[in-house]
Amino acid sequence: MEKKENGVDGKKSGRVVDGPTNPMVTPLLNDLYQFTMAYAYWKAGKQSERSVFDLYFRKNPFGGEYTIFAGLEECIKFLANFKLTDEEIDFVRDSLPGCEEAFCDYLRGLDCSDIEVHAISEGSVVFPKVPLLRIEGPVAVVHLLETPFLNLINYASLVATNAARHRFVAGKSKLLLEFGARRAQGPDGAISASKYCYLGGFDATSNVAAGKLFGIPLRGTHSHAFVSSFMSLDEIVDKKLRSSDGKSSCEDFVSLVQTSLTKIQNSSSSSGIFSETNKSELAAFTSYALAFPSAFLALVDTYDVMKSGIPNFCAVALALHELGYKAVGIRLDSGDLAYLSTEARKLFCAIERELKLQDFGKMIITASNDLNEETVDALNKQGHEVDAFGIGTNLVTCYAQAALGCVFKLVEINNQPRIK
Amino acid sequence: MEKKENGVDGKKSGRVVDGPTNPMVTPLLNDLYQFTMAYAYWKAGKQSERSVFDLYFRKNPFGGEYTIFAGLEECIKFLANFKLTDEEIDFVRDSLPGCEEAFCDYLRGLDCSDIEVHAISEGSVVFPKVPLLRIEGPVAVVHLLETPFLNLINYASLVATNAARHRFVAGKSKLLLEFGARRAQGPDGAISASKYCYLGGFDATSNVAAGKLFGIPLRGTHSHAFVSSFMSLDEIVDKKLRSSDGKSSCEDFVSLVQTSLTKIQNSSSSSGIFSETNKSELAAFTSYALAFPSAFLALVDTYDVMKSGIPNFCAVALALHELGYKAVGIRLDSGDLAYLSTEARKLFCAIERELKLQDFGKMIITASNDLNEETVDALNKQGHEVDAFGIGTNLVTCYAQAALGCVFKLVEINNQPRIK
């Protein structure tokens, strides 16, 4: 266990610890009973008695054999900046029946300079019944840390563990992308999910705020709505695209895409796979490629993956290739991911060979349809060609087990052992 | 459906809509692909095309037959204040490969003055496949609302529905208390849980921040740690307690409690139930009563409910009664809640009759041990004397189903129907 310096020591040594990431994490993010108890301790003259509390859990989540400890940094940020504002103290006074004014003075003077925290390093693999944190200090103050600490650690550790389990199943070589913002339990369910999934072994997130706050790599391309918002290639007005090296310019990228589609259509690689593709989808892909020629990754399942999405994608990728760009790949969001990814890979490789397009077969195949540990495991057993998994709901809400039950127990007061 | 005025209309009519409760709810609380698509629309000159999106879910949660719609107010607050800061725009620019500066100018000018939202009233009972919101406006802007709206509505509606289901099972007459802050999925998992459980039919929360933010009644007393932090009655220094009417004063409330305990011990009501009670617990209860004589509610299961907790509680309640106070009641946090609540009620009623203590039998019995819909239902079937349920983990994390799957679908663009 390493010893974390508390607020005052931190200041003494010239270090200033920022406040919690979420400004809503204040001393009032607390169960009322922490304040009623603080008041009762204070009334009894016991508020400064030296107490020791342990924070631990009793059982690993997800029926597993380990837990990843997370949330410590936010606890330290909270602790180092612990201070009740006058407005908060007024609210506490009004919430405690018969609260004496002198207690408000006591609260006004409170900080955590007298608190000592011993903790396991954030990100460690931890086990049941082993204290993750040991908090020592005046009993009334330590009580005021219980609810915020549990709140900051329970979900953080749960979702980091969930991420680590997904990494374990997916294997080291796969890209794991956290796509949970829309289904997370509230705004910072989303933001902390992104943070702790990254800690737990994910590579990137779709959540822009988390990217900005924590420097986590961002990923994302387009949705089905983008595809269906286009009607036809005629909508595309600005058809010009400069080549990758900037030396030349294609005046009509739309025509180049159409020519490429015919090439793909006539290639032996794709013989018999498709006849006519969806033109709204082709227009969407073409537009997207015009916007991001160096980062073209298309969602190919809006209409029919093999008969429309993949051929349209290949046409645009081929057109980009002629201008010196390399398309990034595709995303599959429905259907039989094992089969579709395998078929897509076969076609990419066949086109690479037939049309002599270097690396065309190596394009990234992303899958993202309501995935979880079990479905990734099942895909592995079936065999697939997916390079990247985008995982949302099941990851961030910890659907398989939505809570970790960390507890905060008094173990000592005034050097006397006190275990219930 | 009622029509909500958008930001500009709101300002025109002199109304200013506050920002979202959580300051982390910014336009960057978004999937990256909303920005990549906005860029692609902008590149294609399509960014202002009039689009219509519906937000709805496909299946009621918890295997149930209804859903409570919640989260609308926060969406409106977000919408009315939608504005990207320069710093946010810089971050978006850096996140989009090859982003043109003119797009940043476009983002700089964006607000939601051109967005129209039609919505069902917050708190309504809603059903699958019926649009909860219909959002109309420039396609690039509506895309930027998708992730925040889904984030703000999915969990809000899920937890409000969960609360309503708990209310339905518990019945109208019971007090329902949300105690989930420590196990919620992150800080505003806790705060929004409190808000939406209140909306869904709960009476109060333990979460002080939610009490302050939303005016939700607060509840809470003390924990097991408070009980075990006391050693003996000798610790209590200030033993004085004024009577409820302020006319007299008891110089030694501790002695009064001890006398009361003997009375309870010798009463026929409690004959044979207990011999010696735990003195650390008695000291904790006495201290708590000295702090909150008009709001004494004790957690009675730290040692042994029937042999120690309840008798100790009755002794303190009786002593308070002699000074004109009425104790509020007890909380049970373990064991057979049906049996213990029934036995406690019997004893309270017997003491009321024997010692002529008005309302002693009506004291509130609160139960709070990992409760959920099923356990409350099982208690009802067994028969119990619980007046108030404190529900945490299962309620706020929606343990039985941790996500609601609201989706956001394009239904029209440029007056053309576009359903995938």
PDB file of C-alpha atoms in Angstrom, chain A residues 21-41 43-44 46 49 53 87-88 91-92 95-99 139 143 146-147 150-152 154-155 158 178-192 205-214 216 218-231 235-238 278 280 287-288 290-292 294-295 301-303 331 334 393 396-410 413-414 416-420, chain B residues 21-41 43-44 46 49 53 87-88 91-92 95-99 139 143 146-147 150-152 154-155 158 178-192 205-214 216 218-231 235-238 278 280 287-288 290-292 294-295 301-303 331 334 393 396-410 413-414 416-420:
ATOM      1  CA  THR A  21     -13.738  15.869 -12.534  1.00  0.00           C
ATOM      2  CA  ASN A  22     -17.458  16.284 -11.952  1.00  0.00           C
ATOM      3  CA  PRO A  23     -18.192  19.572 -10.167  1.00  0.00           C
ATOM      4  CA  MET A  24     -21.279  17.923  -8.664  1.00  0.00           C
ATOM      5  CA  VAL A  25     -18.982  15.897  -6.425  1.00  0.00           C
ATOM      6  CA  THR A  26     -19.201  18.099  -3.343  1.00  0.00           C
ATOM      7  CA  PRO A  27     -19.395  17.295   0.377  1.00  0.00           C
ATOM      8  CA  LEU A  28     -23.181  17.323  -0.062  1.00  0.00           C
ATOM      9  CA  LEU A  29     -22.984  14.297  -2.377  1.00  0.00           C
ATOM     10  CA  ASN A  30     -23.571  12.429   0.810  1.00  0.00           C
ATOM     11  CA  ASP A  31     -26.207  10.501   2.671  1.00  0.00           C
ATOM     12  CA  LEU A  32     -27.959  12.748   5.154  1.00  0.00           C
ATOM     13  CA  TYR A  33     -27.054  10.373   7.965  1.00  0.00           C
ATOM     14  CA  GLN A  34     -23.379  11.229   7.612  1.00  0.00           C
ATOM     15  CA  PHE A  35     -24.331  14.745   8.686  1.00  0.00           C
ATOM     16  CA  THR A  36     -26.744  13.648  11.411  1.00  0.00           C
ATOM     17  CA  MET A  37     -24.010  11.393  12.791  1.00  0.00           C
ATOM     18  CA  ALA A  38     -21.403  14.140  12.534  1.00  0.00           C
ATOM     19  CA  TYR A  39     -23.783  16.312  14.518  1.00  0.00           C
ATOM     20  CA  ALA A  40     -24.379  13.617  17.131  1.00  0.00           C
ATOM     21  CA  TYR A  41     -20.626  13.008  17.477  1.00  0.00           C
ATOM     22  CA  LYS A  43     -22.858  16.977  20.461  1.00  0.00           C
ATOM     23  CA  ALA A  44     -21.214  14.126  22.356  1.00  0.00           C
ATOM     24  CA  LYS A  46     -16.577  12.680  20.130  1.00  0.00           C
ATOM     25  CA  GLU A  49     -11.812  10.787  18.104  1.00  0.00           C
ATOM     26  CA  PHE A  53     -12.325   2.707   8.506  1.00  0.00           C
ATOM     27  CA  GLU A  87     -24.479  27.949   1.252  1.00  0.00           C
ATOM     28  CA  GLU A  88     -23.940  24.233   1.777  1.00  0.00           C
ATOM     29  CA  PHE A  91     -28.563  23.794   3.767  1.00  0.00           C
ATOM     30  CA  VAL A  92     -27.167  21.283   6.266  1.00  0.00           C
ATOM     31  CA  SER A  95     -31.802  19.756   7.182  1.00  0.00           C
ATOM     32  CA  LEU A  96     -30.904  18.892  10.791  1.00  0.00           C
ATOM     33  CA  PRO A  97     -33.739  19.428  13.271  1.00  0.00           C
ATOM     34  CA  GLY A  98     -32.618  21.687  16.111  1.00  0.00           C
ATOM     35  CA  CYS A  99     -29.119  22.143  14.704  1.00  0.00           C
ATOM     36  CA  VAL A 139     -14.528  10.087  13.245  1.00  0.00           C
ATOM     37  CA  HIS A 143     -18.005   9.608   8.104  1.00  0.00           C
ATOM     38  CA  GLU A 146     -17.963   7.378   3.279  1.00  0.00           C
ATOM     39  CA  THR A 147     -20.720   8.038   0.736  1.00  0.00           C
ATOM     40  CA  LEU A 150     -18.141   4.560  -2.107  1.00  0.00           C
ATOM     41  CA  ASN A 151     -19.882   6.369  -4.935  1.00  0.00           C
ATOM     42  CA  LEU A 152     -16.595   7.206  -6.636  1.00  0.00           C
ATOM     43  CA  ASN A 154     -18.051   1.303  -6.634  1.00  0.00           C
ATOM     44  CA  TYR A 155     -18.963   2.083 -10.228  1.00  0.00           C
ATOM     45  CA  LEU A 158     -17.133  -2.275 -11.513  1.00  0.00           C
ATOM     46  CA  GLU A 178     -16.342   2.056 -25.840  1.00  0.00           C
ATOM     47  CA  PHE A 179     -19.568   3.289 -27.446  1.00  0.00           C
ATOM     48  CA  GLY A 180     -21.788   3.636 -24.370  1.00  0.00           C
ATOM     49  CA  ALA A 181     -22.586   7.343 -23.963  1.00  0.00           C
ATOM     50  CA  ARG A 182     -26.210   7.092 -25.041  1.00  0.00           C
ATOM     51  CA  ARG A 183     -27.151   4.206 -22.783  1.00  0.00           C
ATOM     52  CA  ALA A 184     -25.040   5.006 -19.727  1.00  0.00           C
ATOM     53  CA  GLN A 185     -26.703   5.772 -16.411  1.00  0.00           C
ATOM     54  CA  GLY A 186     -26.653   9.546 -16.709  1.00  0.00           C
ATOM     55  CA  PRO A 187     -24.122  12.044 -18.031  1.00  0.00           C
ATOM     56  CA  ASP A 188     -21.183  11.058 -15.934  1.00  0.00           C
ATOM     57  CA  GLY A 189     -22.169   7.439 -16.027  1.00  0.00           C
ATOM     58  CA  ALA A 190     -21.059   8.064 -19.597  1.00  0.00           C
ATOM     59  CA  ILE A 191     -17.968  10.111 -18.826  1.00  0.00           C
ATOM     60  CA  SER A 192     -16.673   7.923 -16.038  1.00  0.00           C
ATOM     61  CA  THR A 205     -14.153   5.889 -26.827  1.00  0.00           C
ATOM     62  CA  SER A 206     -16.832   7.594 -28.892  1.00  0.00           C
ATOM     63  CA  ASN A 207     -17.416  10.087 -26.062  1.00  0.00           C
ATOM     64  CA  VAL A 208     -15.959  13.450 -27.082  1.00  0.00           C
ATOM     65  CA  ALA A 209     -16.178  14.934 -23.585  1.00  0.00           C
ATOM     66  CA  ALA A 210     -14.158  12.030 -22.195  1.00  0.00           C
ATOM     67  CA  GLY A 211     -11.642  12.476 -24.981  1.00  0.00           C
ATOM     68  CA  LYS A 212     -11.233  16.105 -24.043  1.00  0.00           C
ATOM     69  CA  LEU A 213     -11.140  15.550 -20.281  1.00  0.00           C
ATOM     70  CA  PHE A 214      -8.862  12.538 -20.161  1.00  0.00           C
ATOM     71  CA  ILE A 216      -8.640   9.146 -24.442  1.00  0.00           C
ATOM     72  CA  LEU A 218     -11.719   9.071 -29.979  1.00  0.00           C
ATOM     73  CA  ARG A 219     -13.428   6.942 -32.583  1.00  0.00           C
ATOM     74  CA  GLY A 220     -16.575   7.309 -34.617  1.00  0.00           C
ATOM     75  CA  THR A 221     -17.800   7.652 -38.169  1.00  0.00           C
ATOM     76  CA  HIS A 222     -21.467   7.773 -39.114  1.00  0.00           C
ATOM     77  CA  SER A 223     -24.852   6.275 -38.342  1.00  0.00           C
ATOM     78  CA  HIS A 224     -27.686   4.707 -40.306  1.00  0.00           C
ATOM     79  CA  ALA A 225     -29.479   8.058 -40.280  1.00  0.00           C
ATOM     80  CA  PHE A 226     -26.594   9.603 -42.193  1.00  0.00           C
ATOM     81  CA  VAL A 227     -26.970   6.941 -44.855  1.00  0.00           C
ATOM     82  CA  SER A 228     -30.712   7.284 -45.178  1.00  0.00           C
ATOM     83  CA  SER A 229     -30.567  11.084 -45.176  1.00  0.00           C
ATOM     84  CA  PHE A 230     -29.180  10.925 -48.726  1.00  0.00           C
ATOM     85  CA  MET A 231     -31.408  10.347 -51.730  1.00  0.00           C
ATOM     86  CA  GLU A 235     -27.270  15.694 -54.229  1.00  0.00           C
ATOM     87  CA  ILE A 236     -23.517  15.946 -54.142  1.00  0.00           C
ATOM     88  CA  VAL A 237     -22.616  19.421 -55.339  1.00  0.00           C
ATOM     89  CA  ASP A 238     -18.923  19.779 -54.594  1.00  0.00           C
ATOM     90  CA  ASN A 278     -28.516   1.214 -53.051  1.00  0.00           C
ATOM     91  CA  SER A 280     -28.745   6.577 -51.369  1.00  0.00           C
ATOM     92  CA  SER A 287     -20.093  12.321 -49.329  1.00  0.00           C
ATOM     93  CA  TYR A 288     -18.431  10.913 -46.266  1.00  0.00           C
ATOM     94  CA  LEU A 290     -15.234  13.621 -49.672  1.00  0.00           C
ATOM     95  CA  ALA A 291     -15.307  14.916 -46.099  1.00  0.00           C
ATOM     96  CA  PHE A 292     -12.781  12.422 -44.703  1.00  0.00           C
ATOM     97  CA  SER A 294      -7.965   9.891 -45.257  1.00  0.00           C
ATOM     98  CA  ALA A 295     -10.279   8.381 -42.636  1.00  0.00           C
ATOM     99  CA  ASP A 301     -25.539  -2.533 -42.972  1.00  0.00           C
ATOM    100  CA  THR A 302     -28.210   0.098 -43.546  1.00  0.00           C
ATOM    101  CA  TYR A 303     -29.715  -1.862 -46.438  1.00  0.00           C
ATOM    102  CA  ARG A 331     -18.499  -1.239 -39.464  1.00  0.00           C
ATOM    103  CA  SER A 334     -26.349  -6.109 -37.327  1.00  0.00           C
ATOM    104  CA  THR A 393     -24.782  -0.789 -23.290  1.00  0.00           C
ATOM    105  CA  VAL A 396     -21.042   0.811 -19.498  1.00  0.00           C
ATOM    106  CA  THR A 397     -24.177  -0.136 -17.579  1.00  0.00           C
ATOM    107  CA  CYS A 398     -22.515  -3.351 -16.412  1.00  0.00           C
ATOM    108  CA  TYR A 399     -25.692  -5.042 -17.508  1.00  0.00           C
ATOM    109  CA  ALA A 400     -24.616  -8.446 -16.229  1.00  0.00           C
ATOM    110  CA  GLN A 401     -24.227  -7.014 -12.715  1.00  0.00           C
ATOM    111  CA  ALA A 402     -25.044  -3.371 -12.297  1.00  0.00           C
ATOM    112  CA  ALA A 403     -23.479  -2.748  -8.875  1.00  0.00           C
ATOM    113  CA  LEU A 404     -20.380  -3.526  -6.889  1.00  0.00           C
ATOM    114  CA  GLY A 405     -21.046  -3.701  -3.177  1.00  0.00           C
ATOM    115  CA  CYS A 406     -18.098  -1.933  -1.592  1.00  0.00           C
ATOM    116  CA  VAL A 407     -18.627  -1.211   2.090  1.00  0.00           C
ATOM    117  CA  PHE A 408     -16.972   1.167   4.534  1.00  0.00           C
ATOM    118  CA  LYS A 409     -16.498  -0.322   7.959  1.00  0.00           C
ATOM    119  CA  LEU A 410     -15.267   1.052  11.254  1.00  0.00           C
ATOM    120  CA  ILE A 413     -11.691   3.977  17.349  1.00  0.00           C
ATOM    121  CA  ASN A 414      -9.301   5.509  19.871  1.00  0.00           C
ATOM    122  CA  GLN A 416      -9.659   0.102  20.225  1.00  0.00           C
ATOM    123  CA  PRO A 417     -10.646  -2.504  17.642  1.00  0.00           C
ATOM    124  CA  ARG A 418     -14.324  -2.114  16.739  1.00  0.00           C
ATOM    125  CA  ILE A 419     -15.503  -4.596  14.183  1.00  0.00           C
ATOM    126  CA  LYS A 420     -19.215  -5.203  14.152  1.00  0.00           C
TER     127      LYS A 420
ATOM    128  CA  THR B  21     -28.277  20.388 -13.701  1.00  0.00           C
ATOM    129  CA  ASN B  22     -24.939  18.715 -14.354  1.00  0.00           C
ATOM    130  CA  PRO B  23     -22.438  21.186 -15.818  1.00  0.00           C
ATOM    131  CA  MET B  24     -20.754  18.256 -17.572  1.00  0.00           C
ATOM    132  CA  VAL B  25     -23.722  18.096 -19.936  1.00  0.00           C
ATOM    133  CA  THR B  26     -22.216  20.096 -22.785  1.00  0.00           C
ATOM    134  CA  PRO B  27     -22.383  19.695 -26.575  1.00  0.00           C
ATOM    135  CA  LEU B  28     -19.246  17.555 -26.247  1.00  0.00           C
ATOM    136  CA  LEU B  29     -21.172  14.949 -24.254  1.00  0.00           C
ATOM    137  CA  ASN B  30     -21.635  13.406 -27.623  1.00  0.00           C
ATOM    138  CA  ASP B  31     -20.472  10.530 -29.748  1.00  0.00           C
ATOM    139  CA  LEU B  32     -17.690  11.637 -32.051  1.00  0.00           C
ATOM    140  CA  TYR B  33     -19.674  10.479 -35.050  1.00  0.00           C
ATOM    141  CA  GLN B  34     -22.258  13.201 -34.510  1.00  0.00           C
ATOM    142  CA  PHE B  35     -19.463  15.666 -35.246  1.00  0.00           C
ATOM    143  CA  THR B  36     -17.992  13.692 -38.140  1.00  0.00           C
ATOM    144  CA  MET B  37     -21.476  13.508 -39.664  1.00  0.00           C
ATOM    145  CA  ALA B  38     -22.107  17.198 -39.044  1.00  0.00           C
ATOM    146  CA  TYR B  39     -18.854  17.858 -40.879  1.00  0.00           C
ATOM    147  CA  ALA B  40     -19.792  15.567 -43.759  1.00  0.00           C
ATOM    148  CA  TYR B  41     -23.232  17.212 -44.049  1.00  0.00           C
ATOM    149  CA  LYS B  43     -19.066  19.526 -46.685  1.00  0.00           C
ATOM    150  CA  ALA B  44     -21.976  18.294 -48.810  1.00  0.00           C
ATOM    151  CA  LYS B  46     -26.686  19.469 -46.591  1.00  0.00           C
ATOM    152  CA  GLU B  49     -31.761  20.380 -44.622  1.00  0.00           C
ATOM    153  CA  PHE B  53     -36.153  12.477 -35.912  1.00  0.00           C
ATOM    154  CA  GLU B  87     -12.182  25.686 -26.518  1.00  0.00           C
ATOM    155  CA  GLU B  88     -14.697  22.997 -27.402  1.00  0.00           C
ATOM    156  CA  PHE B  91     -11.046  20.242 -29.572  1.00  0.00           C
ATOM    157  CA  VAL B  92     -13.528  19.216 -32.269  1.00  0.00           C
ATOM    158  CA  SER B  95     -10.520  15.457 -33.476  1.00  0.00           C
ATOM    159  CA  LEU B  96     -11.628  15.615 -37.122  1.00  0.00           C
ATOM    160  CA  PRO B  97      -8.905  14.711 -39.626  1.00  0.00           C
ATOM    161  CA  GLY B  98      -8.487  17.485 -42.177  1.00  0.00           C
ATOM    162  CA  CYS B  99     -11.168  19.678 -40.633  1.00  0.00           C
ATOM    163  CA  VAL B 139     -30.045  17.795 -39.935  1.00  0.00           C
ATOM    164  CA  HIS B 143     -27.601  14.934 -34.988  1.00  0.00           C
ATOM    165  CA  GLU B 146     -29.030  12.635 -30.406  1.00  0.00           C
ATOM    166  CA  THR B 147     -26.457  11.382 -27.908  1.00  0.00           C
ATOM    167  CA  LEU B 150     -30.627   9.673 -25.355  1.00  0.00           C
ATOM    168  CA  ASN B 151     -28.261   9.903 -22.413  1.00  0.00           C
ATOM    169  CA  LEU B 152     -30.572  12.260 -20.534  1.00  0.00           C
ATOM    170  CA  ASN B 154     -32.665   6.589 -21.184  1.00  0.00           C
ATOM    171  CA  TYR B 155     -31.590   6.361 -17.560  1.00  0.00           C
ATOM    172  CA  LEU B 158     -35.585   3.673 -16.668  1.00  0.00           C
ATOM    173  CA  GLU B 178     -34.248   6.239  -1.960  1.00  0.00           C
ATOM    174  CA  PHE B 179     -30.943   5.287  -0.334  1.00  0.00           C
ATOM    175  CA  GLY B 180     -28.815   4.637  -3.423  1.00  0.00           C
ATOM    176  CA  ALA B 181     -26.069   7.283  -3.471  1.00  0.00           C
ATOM    177  CA  ARG B 182     -23.233   4.941  -2.541  1.00  0.00           C
ATOM    178  CA  ARG B 183     -23.999   2.261  -5.110  1.00  0.00           C
ATOM    179  CA  ALA B 184     -25.209   4.408  -7.998  1.00  0.00           C
ATOM    180  CA  GLN B 185     -23.304   4.442 -11.271  1.00  0.00           C
ATOM    181  CA  GLY B 186     -21.240   7.545 -10.582  1.00  0.00           C
ATOM    182  CA  PRO B 187     -21.974  10.882  -8.947  1.00  0.00           C
ATOM    183  CA  ASP B 188     -24.907  11.934 -11.022  1.00  0.00           C
ATOM    184  CA  GLY B 189     -26.118   8.395 -11.332  1.00  0.00           C
ATOM    185  CA  ALA B 190     -26.793   9.168  -7.684  1.00  0.00           C
ATOM    186  CA  ILE B 191     -28.189  12.657  -8.159  1.00  0.00           C
ATOM    187  CA  SER B 192     -30.391  11.868 -11.115  1.00  0.00           C
ATOM    188  CA  THR B 205     -33.945  10.512  -0.515  1.00  0.00           C
ATOM    189  CA  SER B 206     -30.842  10.214   1.628  1.00  0.00           C
ATOM    190  CA  ASN B 207     -28.877  12.227  -0.946  1.00  0.00           C
ATOM    191  CA  VAL B 208     -28.229  15.703   0.453  1.00  0.00           C
ATOM    192  CA  ALA B 209     -27.113  17.158  -2.884  1.00  0.00           C
ATOM    193  CA  ALA B 210     -30.365  16.037  -4.499  1.00  0.00           C
ATOM    194  CA  GLY B 211     -32.286  17.532  -1.597  1.00  0.00           C
ATOM    195  CA  LYS B 212     -30.558  20.838  -2.151  1.00  0.00           C
ATOM    196  CA  LEU B 213     -30.828  20.816  -5.945  1.00  0.00           C
ATOM    197  CA  PHE B 214     -34.398  19.625  -6.307  1.00  0.00           C
ATOM    198  CA  ILE B 216     -36.614  16.521  -2.386  1.00  0.00           C
ATOM    199  CA  LEU B 218     -34.278  14.177   3.009  1.00  0.00           C
ATOM    200  CA  ARG B 219     -34.136  11.206   5.332  1.00  0.00           C
ATOM    201  CA  GLY B 220     -31.390   9.547   7.300  1.00  0.00           C
ATOM    202  CA  THR B 221     -30.298   8.781  10.832  1.00  0.00           C
ATOM    203  CA  HIS B 222     -27.225   6.743  11.670  1.00  0.00           C
ATOM    204  CA  SER B 223     -25.224   3.692  10.648  1.00  0.00           C
ATOM    205  CA  HIS B 224     -23.819   0.618  12.351  1.00  0.00           C
ATOM    206  CA  ALA B 225     -20.459   2.370  12.614  1.00  0.00           C
ATOM    207  CA  PHE B 226     -22.040   5.062  14.758  1.00  0.00           C
ATOM    208  CA  VAL B 227     -23.308   2.393  17.126  1.00  0.00           C
ATOM    209  CA  SER B 228     -20.025   0.543  17.368  1.00  0.00           C
ATOM    210  CA  SER B 229     -18.016   3.749  17.756  1.00  0.00           C
ATOM    211  CA  PHE B 230     -19.364   4.041  21.306  1.00  0.00           C
ATOM    212  CA  MET B 231     -17.931   2.019  24.169  1.00  0.00           C
ATOM    213  CA  GLU B 235     -18.451   8.473  27.324  1.00  0.00           C
ATOM    214  CA  ILE B 236     -21.411  10.799  27.367  1.00  0.00           C
ATOM    215  CA  VAL B 237     -20.253  14.028  28.942  1.00  0.00           C
ATOM    216  CA  ASP B 238     -23.080  16.466  28.350  1.00  0.00           C
ATOM    217  CA  ASN B 278     -25.489  -4.008  24.648  1.00  0.00           C
ATOM    218  CA  SER B 280     -22.243   0.442  23.507  1.00  0.00           C
ATOM    219  CA  SER B 287     -26.124  10.218  22.327  1.00  0.00           C
ATOM    220  CA  TYR B 288     -28.193  10.294  19.192  1.00  0.00           C
ATOM    221  CA  LEU B 290     -29.432  13.966  22.952  1.00  0.00           C
ATOM    222  CA  ALA B 291     -28.533  15.346  19.519  1.00  0.00           C
ATOM    223  CA  PHE B 292     -31.974  14.853  17.950  1.00  0.00           C
ATOM    224  CA  SER B 294     -37.398  15.417  18.395  1.00  0.00           C
ATOM    225  CA  ALA B 295     -36.244  13.143  15.571  1.00  0.00           C
ATOM    226  CA  ASP B 301     -29.734  -4.412  14.327  1.00  0.00           C
ATOM    227  CA  THR B 302     -26.071  -3.793  15.087  1.00  0.00           C
ATOM    228  CA  TYR B 303     -26.012  -6.541  17.713  1.00  0.00           C
ATOM    229  CA  ARG B 331     -34.732   0.941  11.191  1.00  0.00           C
ATOM    230  CA  SER B 334     -30.890  -7.248   8.335  1.00  0.00           C
ATOM    231  CA  THR B 393     -28.783  -0.569  -5.037  1.00  0.00           C
ATOM    232  CA  VAL B 396     -30.867   3.224  -8.528  1.00  0.00           C
ATOM    233  CA  THR B 397     -28.740   0.881 -10.633  1.00  0.00           C
ATOM    234  CA  CYS B 398     -31.885  -0.726 -12.068  1.00  0.00           C
ATOM    235  CA  TYR B 399     -30.224  -3.998 -11.249  1.00  0.00           C
ATOM    236  CA  ALA B 400     -32.983  -6.069 -12.825  1.00  0.00           C
ATOM    237  CA  GLN B 401     -32.393  -4.325 -16.164  1.00  0.00           C
ATOM    238  CA  ALA B 402     -29.669  -1.734 -16.242  1.00  0.00           C
ATOM    239  CA  ALA B 403     -30.507  -0.005 -19.531  1.00  0.00           C
ATOM    240  CA  LEU B 404     -33.450   1.288 -21.492  1.00  0.00           C
ATOM    241  CA  GLY B 405     -32.883   1.146 -25.212  1.00  0.00           C
ATOM    242  CA  CYS B 406     -34.281   4.408 -26.523  1.00  0.00           C
ATOM    243  CA  VAL B 407     -33.331   5.072 -30.121  1.00  0.00           C
ATOM    244  CA  PHE B 408     -33.300   8.206 -32.260  1.00  0.00           C
ATOM    245  CA  LYS B 409     -34.410   7.591 -35.807  1.00  0.00           C
ATOM    246  CA  LEU B 410     -34.565   9.739 -38.907  1.00  0.00           C
ATOM    247  CA  ILE B 413     -35.692  14.767 -44.561  1.00  0.00           C
ATOM    248  CA  ASN B 414     -36.746  17.613 -46.847  1.00  0.00           C
ATOM    249  CA  GLN B 416     -39.458  13.000 -47.751  1.00  0.00           C
ATOM    250  CA  PRO B 417     -40.186  10.049 -45.473  1.00  0.00           C
ATOM    251  CA  ARG B 418     -36.946   8.219 -44.647  1.00  0.00           C
ATOM    252  CA  ILE B 419     -37.426   5.257 -42.386  1.00  0.00           C
ATOM    253  CA  LYS B 420     -34.695   2.677 -42.527  1.00  0.00           C
TER     254      LYS B 420
END
